[in-house]
Tab-separated table of C-alpha atoms in Angstrom:
chain	number	residue	atom	x	y	z
A	2	UNK	CA	0.000	0.000	0.000
A	3	UNK	CA	1.180	3.510	-0.770
A	4	UNK	CA	-0.420	6.759	0.358
A	5	UNK	CA	0.216	10.241	-1.022
A	6	UNK	CA	0.924	12.081	2.241
A	7	UNK	CA	4.392	13.535	2.714
A	8	UNK	CA	5.525	13.357	-0.871
A	9	UNK	CA	4.256	12.463	-4.294
A	10	UNK	CA	3.157	8.848	-4.582
A	11	UNK	CA	5.226	6.785	-7.029
A	12	UNK	CA	3.149	4.277	-8.975
A	13	UNK	CA	4.481	0.677	-8.829
A	14	UNK	CA	6.290	-0.845	-11.807
A	15	UNK	CA	3.127	-2.452	-13.132
A	16	UNK	CA	2.587	0.272	-15.735
A	17	UNK	CA	3.981	3.707	-16.624
A	18	UNK	CA	1.651	6.613	-15.794
A	19	UNK	CA	1.709	10.203	-14.635
A	20	UNK	CA	-1.503	9.695	-12.653
A	21	UNK	CA	-1.156	9.565	-8.881
A	22	UNK	CA	-4.137	8.369	-6.844
A	23	UNK	CA	-4.161	9.326	-3.159
A	24	UNK	CA	-4.125	5.713	-1.974
A	25	UNK	CA	-2.935	2.659	-3.856
A	26	UNK	CA	-3.314	-0.886	-2.531
A	27	UNK	CA	-2.069	-3.809	-4.588
A	28	UNK	CA	-1.034	-7.436	-4.520
A	29	UNK	CA	1.488	-8.462	-7.158
A	30	UNK	CA	0.898	-12.127	-6.372
A	31	UNK	CA	-2.895	-11.865	-6.638
A	32	UNK	CA	-2.747	-9.260	-9.443
A	33	UNK	CA	-5.290	-7.081	-7.631
A	34	UNK	CA	-5.281	-3.323	-7.231
A	35	UNK	CA	-7.425	-0.710	-5.490
A	36	UNK	CA	-7.015	2.978	-6.360
A	37	UNK	CA	-8.577	5.609	-4.095
A	38	UNK	CA	-8.842	9.288	-5.033
A	39	UNK	CA	-10.117	11.588	-2.275
A	40	UNK	CA	-11.817	14.895	-3.060
A	41	UNK	CA	-13.258	17.457	-0.650
A	42	UNK	CA	-15.737	19.507	-2.746
A	43	UNK	CA	-18.735	21.597	-1.767
A	44	UNK	CA	-21.488	19.181	-0.754
A	45	UNK	CA	-23.562	20.215	-3.774
A	46	UNK	CA	-20.735	19.182	-6.111
A	47	UNK	CA	-19.941	15.702	-4.740
A	48	UNK	CA	-21.585	13.840	-7.621
A	49	UNK	CA	-19.819	16.017	-10.193
A	50	UNK	CA	-16.467	15.421	-8.448
A	51	UNK	CA	-17.166	11.678	-8.384
A	52	UNK	CA	-17.784	11.542	-12.145
A	53	UNK	CA	-14.725	13.681	-12.924
A	54	UNK	CA	-12.367	11.541	-10.799
A	55	UNK	CA	-13.898	8.299	-12.058
A	56	UNK	CA	-13.250	9.413	-15.632
A	57	UNK	CA	-9.719	10.478	-14.774
A	58	UNK	CA	-8.697	6.917	-13.820
A	59	UNK	CA	-10.879	4.944	-16.267
A	60	UNK	CA	-8.267	4.552	-19.008
A	61	UNK	CA	-5.481	3.673	-16.552
A	62	UNK	CA	-7.664	1.015	-14.913
A	63	UNK	CA	-8.469	-0.446	-18.349
A	64	UNK	CA	-4.780	-0.578	-19.284
A	65	UNK	CA	-3.955	-2.386	-16.032
A	66	UNK	CA	-6.854	-4.817	-16.563
A	67	UNK	CA	-5.444	-5.573	-20.035
A	68	UNK	CA	-2.313	-6.810	-18.225
A	69	UNK	CA	-4.443	-9.393	-16.386
A	70	UNK	CA	-5.063	-7.453	-13.174
A	71	UNK	CA	-8.291	-6.950	-11.263
A	72	UNK	CA	-8.677	-3.205	-10.602
A	73	UNK	CA	-11.135	-1.264	-8.447
A	74	UNK	CA	-11.221	2.528	-8.660
A	75	UNK	CA	-12.840	4.458	-5.827
A	76	UNK	CA	-13.291	8.183	-6.171
A	77	UNK	CA	-14.295	9.210	-2.631
A	78	UNK	CA	-15.841	12.540	-1.676
A	79	UNK	CA	-16.187	14.059	1.755
A	80	UNK	CA	-17.983	17.381	1.525
A	81	UNK	CA	-16.079	20.428	2.780
A	82	UNK	CA	-18.554	20.725	5.672
A	83	UNK	CA	-17.832	17.119	6.670
A	84	UNK	CA	-20.701	15.314	4.924
A	85	UNK	CA	-19.624	11.883	3.596
A	86	UNK	CA	-20.976	11.326	0.082
A	87	UNK	CA	-22.399	8.005	-1.174
A	88	UNK	CA	-18.978	7.094	-2.541
A	89	UNK	CA	-17.638	6.921	1.022
A	90	UNK	CA	-20.206	4.298	1.938
A	91	UNK	CA	-19.426	2.343	-1.258
A	92	UNK	CA	-15.720	2.017	-0.493
A	93	UNK	CA	-16.378	0.925	3.086
A	94	UNK	CA	-18.818	-1.731	1.867
A	95	UNK	CA	-16.395	-2.962	-0.812
A	96	UNK	CA	-13.535	-3.178	1.691
A	97	UNK	CA	-15.767	-4.793	4.360
A	98	UNK	CA	-15.359	-1.932	6.850
A	99	UNK	CA	-18.398	-2.290	9.100
A	100	UNK	CA	-20.091	-1.226	12.300
A	101	UNK	CA	-17.868	0.556	14.838
A	102	UNK	CA	-14.855	0.685	12.511
A	103	UNK	CA	-16.951	2.346	9.802
A	104	UNK	CA	-18.477	4.820	12.263
A	105	UNK	CA	-15.055	5.740	13.658
A	106	UNK	CA	-13.593	6.172	10.170
A	107	UNK	CA	-16.543	8.315	9.045
A	108	UNK	CA	-16.223	10.506	12.134
A	109	UNK	CA	-12.491	11.046	11.551
A	110	UNK	CA	-12.936	11.712	7.840
A	111	UNK	CA	-15.746	14.183	8.471
A	112	UNK	CA	-13.879	16.069	11.201
A	113	UNK	CA	-10.676	16.203	9.162
A	114	UNK	CA	-12.443	17.493	6.039
A	115	UNK	CA	-14.279	20.142	8.050
A	116	UNK	CA	-11.134	21.281	9.915
A	117	UNK	CA	-9.077	21.393	6.730
A	118	UNK	CA	-11.731	23.367	4.859
A	119	UNK	CA	-11.997	25.783	7.763
A	120	UNK	CA	-8.223	26.254	7.832
A	121	UNK	CA	-8.161	26.931	4.068
A	122	UNK	CA	-10.995	29.453	4.438
A	123	UNK	CA	-9.073	31.286	7.159
A	124	UNK	CA	-6.020	31.424	4.864
A	125	UNK	CA	-7.885	32.885	1.888
A	126	UNK	CA	-6.202	36.301	2.125
A	127	UNK	CA	-2.733	34.840	2.611
A	128	UNK	CA	-0.279	35.190	-0.273
A	129	UNK	CA	0.854	31.704	-1.265
A	130	UNK	CA	4.430	31.093	-2.369
A	131	UNK	CA	4.546	28.623	-5.242
A	132	UNK	CA	7.356	26.092	-5.084
A	133	UNK	CA	9.262	25.383	-8.283
A	134	UNK	CA	11.435	22.590	-6.900
A	135	UNK	CA	8.704	19.897	-7.059
A	136	UNK	CA	7.782	19.956	-3.372
C-alpha cells in the first residue's frame, strides 16, 4: 500500500503513468489493485467530483486490466462541511469496513475534512508562495 501524504506517490512498476491516486493498494501475487482518489468539494458538487475523478482513472484502470489485473477505482468525496458522500459508503462496503470501525472512520474523515476546509478558508487572504522545486 502507498499513500500520497508527505511526498508524491510513485506508482508501482506495473505500468507507466503520470496519474497519482491518493491511496494505492495492490497485490502483485494476486494481481489485484485498489485505487482511491479523495476529493473534498462543496457538498452540492460531490456527484460532479465523483464523475470527474472516475473518468480520470478509467483509461489507466483499463490498461492495467489488459495486463491481467483486477482493478477497483474508488473516487471518494467528503464534503467540505464534513458530509460523507455516497462514494464513502461504497468504499467501506467494498472493503468490508463495518459497524464501529466504519463509524469511527466516518467521524475522523468528516472532522478532518471540516477542519481542513476551515483552515483553508481562514487562509484565503494569505499570499501563497509557489514552489518550483517539485515539493
